[in-house]
Tab-separated table of C-alpha atoms in Angstrom:
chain	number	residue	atom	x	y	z
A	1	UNK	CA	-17.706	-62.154	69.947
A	2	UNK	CA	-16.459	-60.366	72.952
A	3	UNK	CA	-14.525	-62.242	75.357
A	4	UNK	CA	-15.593	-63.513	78.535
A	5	UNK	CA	-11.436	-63.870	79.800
A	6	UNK	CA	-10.641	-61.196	82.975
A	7	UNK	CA	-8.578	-58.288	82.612
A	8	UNK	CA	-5.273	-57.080	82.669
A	9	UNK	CA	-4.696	-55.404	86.022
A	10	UNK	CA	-4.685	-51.744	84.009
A	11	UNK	CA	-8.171	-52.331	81.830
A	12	UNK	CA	-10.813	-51.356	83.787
A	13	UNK	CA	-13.037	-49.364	82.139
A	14	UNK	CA	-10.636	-48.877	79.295
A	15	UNK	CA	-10.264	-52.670	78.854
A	16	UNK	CA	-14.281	-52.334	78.949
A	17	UNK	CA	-14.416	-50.412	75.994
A	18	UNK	CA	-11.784	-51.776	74.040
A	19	UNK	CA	-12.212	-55.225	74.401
A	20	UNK	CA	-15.641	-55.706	75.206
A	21	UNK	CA	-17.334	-52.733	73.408
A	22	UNK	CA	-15.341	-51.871	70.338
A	23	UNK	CA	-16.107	-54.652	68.572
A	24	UNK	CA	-19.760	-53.886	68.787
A	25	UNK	CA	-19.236	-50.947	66.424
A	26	UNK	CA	-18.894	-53.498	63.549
A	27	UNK	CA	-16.614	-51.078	61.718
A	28	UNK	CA	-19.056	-48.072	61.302
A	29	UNK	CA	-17.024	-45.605	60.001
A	30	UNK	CA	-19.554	-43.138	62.186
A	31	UNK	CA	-18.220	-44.666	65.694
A	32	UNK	CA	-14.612	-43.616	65.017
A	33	UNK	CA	-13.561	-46.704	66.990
A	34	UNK	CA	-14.656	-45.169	70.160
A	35	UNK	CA	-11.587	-42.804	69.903
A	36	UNK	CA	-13.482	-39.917	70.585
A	37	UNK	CA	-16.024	-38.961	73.029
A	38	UNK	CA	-18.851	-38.124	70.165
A	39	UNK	CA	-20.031	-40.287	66.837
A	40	UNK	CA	-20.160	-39.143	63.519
A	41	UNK	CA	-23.152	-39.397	61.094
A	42	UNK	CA	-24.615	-38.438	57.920
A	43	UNK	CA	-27.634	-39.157	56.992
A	44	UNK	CA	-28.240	-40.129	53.338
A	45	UNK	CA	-30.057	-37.802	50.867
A	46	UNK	CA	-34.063	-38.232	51.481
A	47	UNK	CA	-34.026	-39.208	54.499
A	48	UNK	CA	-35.093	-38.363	58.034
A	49	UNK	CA	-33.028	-39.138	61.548
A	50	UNK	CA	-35.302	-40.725	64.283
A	51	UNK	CA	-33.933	-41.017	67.201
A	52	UNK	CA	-35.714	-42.654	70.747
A	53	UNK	CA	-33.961	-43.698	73.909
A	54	UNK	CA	-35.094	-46.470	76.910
A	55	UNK	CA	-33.320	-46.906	80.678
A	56	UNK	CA	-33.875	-50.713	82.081
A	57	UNK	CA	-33.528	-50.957	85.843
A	58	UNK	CA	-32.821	-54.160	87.790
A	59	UNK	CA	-35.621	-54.988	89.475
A	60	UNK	CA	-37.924	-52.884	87.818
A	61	UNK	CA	-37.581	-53.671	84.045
A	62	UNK	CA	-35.892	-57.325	84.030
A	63	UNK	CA	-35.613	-59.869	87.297
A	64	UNK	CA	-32.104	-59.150	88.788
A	65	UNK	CA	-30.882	-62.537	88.335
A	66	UNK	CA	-32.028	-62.346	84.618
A	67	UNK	CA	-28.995	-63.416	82.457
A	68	UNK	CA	-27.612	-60.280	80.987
A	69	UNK	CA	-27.250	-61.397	77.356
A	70	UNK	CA	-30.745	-61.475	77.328
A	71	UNK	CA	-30.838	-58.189	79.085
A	72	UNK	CA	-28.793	-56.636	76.585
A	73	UNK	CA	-31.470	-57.692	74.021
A	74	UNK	CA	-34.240	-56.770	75.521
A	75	UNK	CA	-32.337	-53.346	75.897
A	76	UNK	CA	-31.867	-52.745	72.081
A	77	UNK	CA	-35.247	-54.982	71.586
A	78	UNK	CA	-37.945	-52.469	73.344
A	79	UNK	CA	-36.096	-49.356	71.859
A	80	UNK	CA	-36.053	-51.179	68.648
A	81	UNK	CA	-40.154	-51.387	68.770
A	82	UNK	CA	-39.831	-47.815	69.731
A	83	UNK	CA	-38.523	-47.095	65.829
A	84	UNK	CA	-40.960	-50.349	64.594
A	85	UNK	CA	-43.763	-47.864	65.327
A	86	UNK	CA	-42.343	-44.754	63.693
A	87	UNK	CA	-41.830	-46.770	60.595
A	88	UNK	CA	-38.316	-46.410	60.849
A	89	UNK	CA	-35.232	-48.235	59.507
A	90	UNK	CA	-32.531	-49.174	62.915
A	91	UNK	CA	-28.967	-47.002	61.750
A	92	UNK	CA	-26.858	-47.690	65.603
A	93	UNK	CA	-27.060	-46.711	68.958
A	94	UNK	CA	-25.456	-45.016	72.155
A	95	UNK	CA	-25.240	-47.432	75.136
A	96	UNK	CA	-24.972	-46.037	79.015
A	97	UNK	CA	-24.146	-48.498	81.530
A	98	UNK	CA	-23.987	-48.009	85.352
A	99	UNK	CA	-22.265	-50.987	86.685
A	100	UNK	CA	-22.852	-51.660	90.199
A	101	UNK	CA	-20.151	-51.925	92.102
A	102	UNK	CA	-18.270	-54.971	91.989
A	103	UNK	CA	-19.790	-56.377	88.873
A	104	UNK	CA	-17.186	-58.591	87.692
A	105	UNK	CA	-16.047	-58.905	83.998
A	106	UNK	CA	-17.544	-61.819	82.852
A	107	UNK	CA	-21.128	-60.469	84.059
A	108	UNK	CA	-19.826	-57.671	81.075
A	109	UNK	CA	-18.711	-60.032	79.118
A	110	UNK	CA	-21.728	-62.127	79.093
A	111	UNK	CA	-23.749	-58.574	78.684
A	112	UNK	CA	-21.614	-57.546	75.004
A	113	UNK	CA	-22.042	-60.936	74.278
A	114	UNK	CA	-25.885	-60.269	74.241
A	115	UNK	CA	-25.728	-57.142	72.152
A	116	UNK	CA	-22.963	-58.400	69.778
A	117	UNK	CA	-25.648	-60.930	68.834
A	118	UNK	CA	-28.724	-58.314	68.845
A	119	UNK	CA	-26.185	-56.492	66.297
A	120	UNK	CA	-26.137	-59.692	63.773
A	121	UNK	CA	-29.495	-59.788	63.970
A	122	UNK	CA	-30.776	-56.361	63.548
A	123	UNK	CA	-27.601	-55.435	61.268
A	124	UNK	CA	-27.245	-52.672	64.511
A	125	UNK	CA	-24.085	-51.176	65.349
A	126	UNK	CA	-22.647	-49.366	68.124
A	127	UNK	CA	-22.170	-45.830	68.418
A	128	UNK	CA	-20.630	-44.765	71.392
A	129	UNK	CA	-21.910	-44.018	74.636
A	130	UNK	CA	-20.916	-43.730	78.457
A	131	UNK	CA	-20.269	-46.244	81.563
A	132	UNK	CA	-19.793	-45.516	85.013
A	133	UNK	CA	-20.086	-47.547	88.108
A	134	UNK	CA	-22.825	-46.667	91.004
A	135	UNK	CA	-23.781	-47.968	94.132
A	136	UNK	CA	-27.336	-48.756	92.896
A	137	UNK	CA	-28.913	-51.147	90.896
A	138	UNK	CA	-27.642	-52.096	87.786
A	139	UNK	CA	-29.046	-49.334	85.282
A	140	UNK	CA	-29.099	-49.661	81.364
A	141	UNK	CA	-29.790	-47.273	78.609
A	142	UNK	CA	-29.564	-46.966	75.193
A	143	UNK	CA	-30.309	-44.362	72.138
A	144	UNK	CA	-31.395	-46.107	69.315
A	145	UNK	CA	-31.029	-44.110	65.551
A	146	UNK	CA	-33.065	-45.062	62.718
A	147	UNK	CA	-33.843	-43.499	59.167
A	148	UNK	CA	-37.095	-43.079	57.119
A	149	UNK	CA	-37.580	-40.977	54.112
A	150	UNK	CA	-38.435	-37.796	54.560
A	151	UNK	CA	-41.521	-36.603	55.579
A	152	UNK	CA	-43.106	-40.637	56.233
A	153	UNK	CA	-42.397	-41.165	59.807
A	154	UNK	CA	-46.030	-42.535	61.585
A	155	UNK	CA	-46.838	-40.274	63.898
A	156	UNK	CA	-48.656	-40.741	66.982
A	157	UNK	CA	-50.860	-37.915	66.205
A	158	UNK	CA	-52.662	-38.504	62.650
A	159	UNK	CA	-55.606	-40.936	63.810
A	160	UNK	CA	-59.011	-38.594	63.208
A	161	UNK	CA	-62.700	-39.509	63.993
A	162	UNK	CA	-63.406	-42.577	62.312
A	163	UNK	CA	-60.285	-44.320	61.855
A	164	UNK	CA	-59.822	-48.465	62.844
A	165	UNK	CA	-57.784	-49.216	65.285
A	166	UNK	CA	-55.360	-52.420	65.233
A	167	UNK	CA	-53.022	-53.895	66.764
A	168	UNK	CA	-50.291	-56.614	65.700
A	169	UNK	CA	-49.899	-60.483	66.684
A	170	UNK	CA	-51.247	-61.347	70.222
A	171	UNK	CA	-51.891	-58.869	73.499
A	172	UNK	CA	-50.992	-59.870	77.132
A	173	UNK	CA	-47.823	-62.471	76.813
A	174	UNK	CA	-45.543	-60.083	78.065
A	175	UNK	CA	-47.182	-59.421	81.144
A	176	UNK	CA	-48.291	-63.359	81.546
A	177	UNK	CA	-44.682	-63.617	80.852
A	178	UNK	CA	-43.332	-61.323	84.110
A	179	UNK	CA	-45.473	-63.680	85.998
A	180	UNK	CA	-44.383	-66.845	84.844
A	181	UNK	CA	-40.537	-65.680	85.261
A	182	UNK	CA	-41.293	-64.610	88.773
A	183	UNK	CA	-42.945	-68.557	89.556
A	184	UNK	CA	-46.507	-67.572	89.802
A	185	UNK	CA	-47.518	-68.957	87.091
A	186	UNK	CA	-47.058	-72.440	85.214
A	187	UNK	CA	-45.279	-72.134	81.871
A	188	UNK	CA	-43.963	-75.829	81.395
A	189	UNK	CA	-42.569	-74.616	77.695
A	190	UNK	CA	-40.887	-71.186	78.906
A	191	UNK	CA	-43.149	-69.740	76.175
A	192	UNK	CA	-44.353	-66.765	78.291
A	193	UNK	CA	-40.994	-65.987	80.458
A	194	UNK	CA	-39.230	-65.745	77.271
A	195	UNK	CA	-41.906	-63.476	75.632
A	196	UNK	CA	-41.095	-61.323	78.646
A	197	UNK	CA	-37.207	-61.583	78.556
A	198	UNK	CA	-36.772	-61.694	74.794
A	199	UNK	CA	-40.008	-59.037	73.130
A	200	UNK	CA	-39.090	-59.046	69.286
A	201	UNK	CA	-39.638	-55.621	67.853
A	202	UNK	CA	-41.917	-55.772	64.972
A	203	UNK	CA	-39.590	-53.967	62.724
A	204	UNK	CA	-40.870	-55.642	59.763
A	205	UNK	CA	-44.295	-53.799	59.483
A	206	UNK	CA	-42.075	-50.449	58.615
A	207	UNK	CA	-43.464	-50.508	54.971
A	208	UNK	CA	-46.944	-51.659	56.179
A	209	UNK	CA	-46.846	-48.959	58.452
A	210	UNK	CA	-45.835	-46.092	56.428
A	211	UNK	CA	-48.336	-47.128	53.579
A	212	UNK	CA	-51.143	-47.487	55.254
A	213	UNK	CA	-51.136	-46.547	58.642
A	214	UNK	CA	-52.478	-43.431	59.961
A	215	UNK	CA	-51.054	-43.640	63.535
A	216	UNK	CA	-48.823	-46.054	65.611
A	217	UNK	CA	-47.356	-46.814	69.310
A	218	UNK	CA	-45.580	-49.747	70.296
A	219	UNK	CA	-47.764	-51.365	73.067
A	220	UNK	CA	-45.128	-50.860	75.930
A	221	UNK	CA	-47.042	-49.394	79.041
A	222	UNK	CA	-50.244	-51.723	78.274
A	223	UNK	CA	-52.717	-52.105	74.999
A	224	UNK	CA	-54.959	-49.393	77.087
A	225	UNK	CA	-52.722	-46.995	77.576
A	226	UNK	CA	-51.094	-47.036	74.234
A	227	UNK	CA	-53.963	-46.562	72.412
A	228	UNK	CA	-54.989	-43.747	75.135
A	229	UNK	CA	-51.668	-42.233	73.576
A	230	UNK	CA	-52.523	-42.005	70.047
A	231	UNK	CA	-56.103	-40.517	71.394
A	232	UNK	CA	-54.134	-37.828	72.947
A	233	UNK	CA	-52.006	-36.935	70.359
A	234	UNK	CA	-54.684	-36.985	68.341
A	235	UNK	CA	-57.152	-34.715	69.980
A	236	UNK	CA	-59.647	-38.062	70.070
A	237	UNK	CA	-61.566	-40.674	71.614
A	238	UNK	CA	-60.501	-44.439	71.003
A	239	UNK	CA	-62.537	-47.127	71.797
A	240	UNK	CA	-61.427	-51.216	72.498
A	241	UNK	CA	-63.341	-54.290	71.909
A	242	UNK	CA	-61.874	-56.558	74.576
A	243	UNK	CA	-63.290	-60.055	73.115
A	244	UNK	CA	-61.702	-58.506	69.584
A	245	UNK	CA	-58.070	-58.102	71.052
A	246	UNK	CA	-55.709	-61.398	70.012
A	247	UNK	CA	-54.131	-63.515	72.660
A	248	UNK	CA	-51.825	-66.458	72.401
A	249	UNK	CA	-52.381	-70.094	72.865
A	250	UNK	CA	-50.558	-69.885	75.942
A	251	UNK	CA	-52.695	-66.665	76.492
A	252	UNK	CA	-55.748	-68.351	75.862
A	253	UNK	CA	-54.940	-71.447	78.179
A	254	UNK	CA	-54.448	-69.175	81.002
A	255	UNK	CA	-57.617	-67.487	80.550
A	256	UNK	CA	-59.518	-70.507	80.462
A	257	UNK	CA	-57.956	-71.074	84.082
A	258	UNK	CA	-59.630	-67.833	85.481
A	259	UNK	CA	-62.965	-67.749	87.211
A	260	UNK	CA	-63.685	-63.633	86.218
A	261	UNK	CA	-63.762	-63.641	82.558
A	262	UNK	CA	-63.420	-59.612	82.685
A	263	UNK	CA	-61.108	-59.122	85.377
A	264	UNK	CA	-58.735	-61.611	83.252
A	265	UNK	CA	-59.390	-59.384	80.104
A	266	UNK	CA	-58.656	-56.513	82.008
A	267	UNK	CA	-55.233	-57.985	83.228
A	268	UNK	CA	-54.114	-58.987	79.607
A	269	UNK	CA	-55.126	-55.477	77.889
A	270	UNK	CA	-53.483	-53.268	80.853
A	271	UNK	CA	-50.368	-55.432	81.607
A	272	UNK	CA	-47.995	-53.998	79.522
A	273	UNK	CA	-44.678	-55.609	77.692
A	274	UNK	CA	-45.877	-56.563	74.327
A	275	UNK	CA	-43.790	-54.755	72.501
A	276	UNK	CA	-46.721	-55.038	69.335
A	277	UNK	CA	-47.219	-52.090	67.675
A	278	UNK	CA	-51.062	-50.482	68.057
A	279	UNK	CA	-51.951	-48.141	65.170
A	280	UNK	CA	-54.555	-46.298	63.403
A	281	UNK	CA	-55.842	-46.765	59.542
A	282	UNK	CA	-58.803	-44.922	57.641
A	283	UNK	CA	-61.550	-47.226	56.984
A	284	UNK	CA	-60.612	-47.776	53.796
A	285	UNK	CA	-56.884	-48.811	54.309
A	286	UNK	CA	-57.796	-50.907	57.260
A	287	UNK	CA	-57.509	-53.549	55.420
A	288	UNK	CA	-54.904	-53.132	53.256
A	289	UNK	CA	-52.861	-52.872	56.044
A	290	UNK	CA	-53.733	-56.211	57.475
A	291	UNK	CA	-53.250	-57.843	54.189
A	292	UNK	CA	-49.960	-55.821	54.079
A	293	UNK	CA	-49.003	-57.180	57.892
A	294	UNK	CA	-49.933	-60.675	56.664
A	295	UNK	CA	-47.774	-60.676	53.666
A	296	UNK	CA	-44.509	-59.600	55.981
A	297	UNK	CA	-45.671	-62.729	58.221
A	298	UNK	CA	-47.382	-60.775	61.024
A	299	UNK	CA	-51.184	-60.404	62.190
A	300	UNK	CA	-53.097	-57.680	62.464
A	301	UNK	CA	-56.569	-57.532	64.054
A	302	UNK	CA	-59.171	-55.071	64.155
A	303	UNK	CA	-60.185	-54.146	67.506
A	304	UNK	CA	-61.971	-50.726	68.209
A	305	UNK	CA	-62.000	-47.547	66.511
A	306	UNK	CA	-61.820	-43.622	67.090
A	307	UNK	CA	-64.305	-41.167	67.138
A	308	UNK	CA	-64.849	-37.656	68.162
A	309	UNK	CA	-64.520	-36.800	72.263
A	310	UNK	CA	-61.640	-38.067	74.505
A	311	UNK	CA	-60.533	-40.298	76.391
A	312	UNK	CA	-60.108	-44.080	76.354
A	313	UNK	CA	-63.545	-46.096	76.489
A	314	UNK	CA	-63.516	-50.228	76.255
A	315	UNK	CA	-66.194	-53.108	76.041
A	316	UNK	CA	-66.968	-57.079	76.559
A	317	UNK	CA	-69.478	-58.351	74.336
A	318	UNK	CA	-70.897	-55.264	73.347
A	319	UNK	CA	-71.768	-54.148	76.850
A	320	UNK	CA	-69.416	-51.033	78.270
A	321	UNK	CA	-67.025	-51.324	80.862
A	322	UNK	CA	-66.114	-48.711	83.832
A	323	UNK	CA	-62.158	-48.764	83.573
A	324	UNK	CA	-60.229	-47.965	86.592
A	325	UNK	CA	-56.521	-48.227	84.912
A	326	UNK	CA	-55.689	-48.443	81.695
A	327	UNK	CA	-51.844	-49.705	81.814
A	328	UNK	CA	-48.301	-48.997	83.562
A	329	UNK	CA	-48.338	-45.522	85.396
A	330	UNK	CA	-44.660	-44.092	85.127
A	331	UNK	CA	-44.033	-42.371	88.061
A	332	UNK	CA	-42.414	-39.030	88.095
């Protein structure tokens, strides 16, 4: 594990890399020890690169007081879900960190820590990458490479008229989650804040995925608006059932707590942070793949379907619903 111990007076960002960032590469050959200012790879016979890339900002993506092991998880985690949804198999990444000014070394220290331990776990190595400092808030990217063989990557764009939609485990945690980390909420267990702080990319539905899925997004931006993506891509209309989407015990309890039954739907299926993957199946592998999901230890419910039109259309109890957002709106 990195270090937490201060620099020599000459390290700076040098002592950065070598001390604190090397060591992340795990010995890929493709890294070259961070010795040169590019990484080397090849990919093996049959099959294809997939690359996606995610910036956190202080403040915006994670609380600034948010410890920054956990940061540096979340970093790799929600570009991780990212390749979950492609059906893809993590290979390394690039990291780009702009340190604010002043950040001392054990705040970077504590940071490698946290990806040196998302690397054990997701067998993930790094790359290379870049790090400057700025007088802004303390900005975080990352490039994440994975593999699938050729040719079965899942595509936002195959769901046609007709097709189920799903989505995996439970909807609305992550933004329950934001609010319990930010006190506005009771969570007496931490069971929401760290769904929020620590999203676990569902990385093991690849094969599910690629057998049986027809389309798939990672539910980032809100279950809404993901599923409004795969409509788009797909030159079709989706349509929710809001009493079919999952939620959580702790989901569940705070619903019971709220005195507009829709409005509280609403709030879970456009919050955003799930990091579950959403996804498209014909009717007759719809459920295969939850049988499939179920056998790699995950859920998968049934909750709408597409058909022919555009556009992203939603109901409670079979009666239709005028929606006036349907997730996160990334401003340009």
């Amino acid at each position: 594990m990195p270090t937490a111990a201060e620099p020599g007076p000459d390290e700076g960002e040098f002592g950065w890399i070598e001390r604190l960032l090397r060591p992340l590469t795990r010995g890929a050959p493709g890294a070259l020890d961070l010795l040169d200012d590019a990484a080397l790879l090849r990919p093996p016979p049959g099959q294809d690169l997939v690359l996606t890339k995610d910036t956190l900002v202080a403040g915006v993506h994670f609380l600034p007081d948010d410890p920054l092991d956990g940061v540096a998880r979340k970093l790799l985690a929600v570009n991780l879900s990212d390749l979950a949804a492609k059906a893809a198999e993590p290979v390394g990444y690039l990291l780009s960190t702009a340190w604010p000014l002043g950040t001392s070394w054990a705040d970077k220290a504590l940071f490698a820590s946290g990806l040196a331990q998302a690397g054990q776990d997701w067998n993930l190595d790094l790359l290379g990458g870049d790090t400057v400092a700025t007088p802004g808030p303390l900005t975080l990217s990352a490039t994440l490479l994975g593999q699938v063989p050729s040719g079965q990557m899942v595509l936002r764009s195959g769901a046609r008229t007709g097709d189920i939609l799903l989505v995996s485990g439970c909807i609305g945690d992550g933004w329950l989650g934001l609010r319990a980390a930010r006190g506005e909420i009771a969570d007496p267990d931490a069971t929401l804040s760290e769904r929020y702080r620590r999203p676990t990319p569902r990385l093991a539905l690849r094969e599910a995925l690629r057998d049986h899925a027809s389309a798939a997004a990672d539910v980032s931006d809100g279950l809404l608006a993901d599923a409004g993506r795969l409509a788009i891509a797909s030159h079709c209309a989706v349509h929710v059932e809001l009493d079919s989407v999952p939620v959580s015990r702790a989901g569940a309890g705070w619903f019971a707590t709220q005195s507009d039954p829709l409005a509280a739907r609403l709030a879970l299926a456009t919050g955003g942070d799930d990091y579950e993957i959403v996804c498209a199946a014909r009717p007759e592998a719809a459920k295969d793949l939850v049988a499939a999901a179920a056998k790699a230890g995950l859920t998968m419910t049934i909750i709408g379907w597409f058909g022919p039109g555009s556009g992203v259309s939603a109901s409670l109890d079979g009666a239709p619903l005028l929606l006036d957002r349907l997730g996160w709106a990334h401003q340009p």
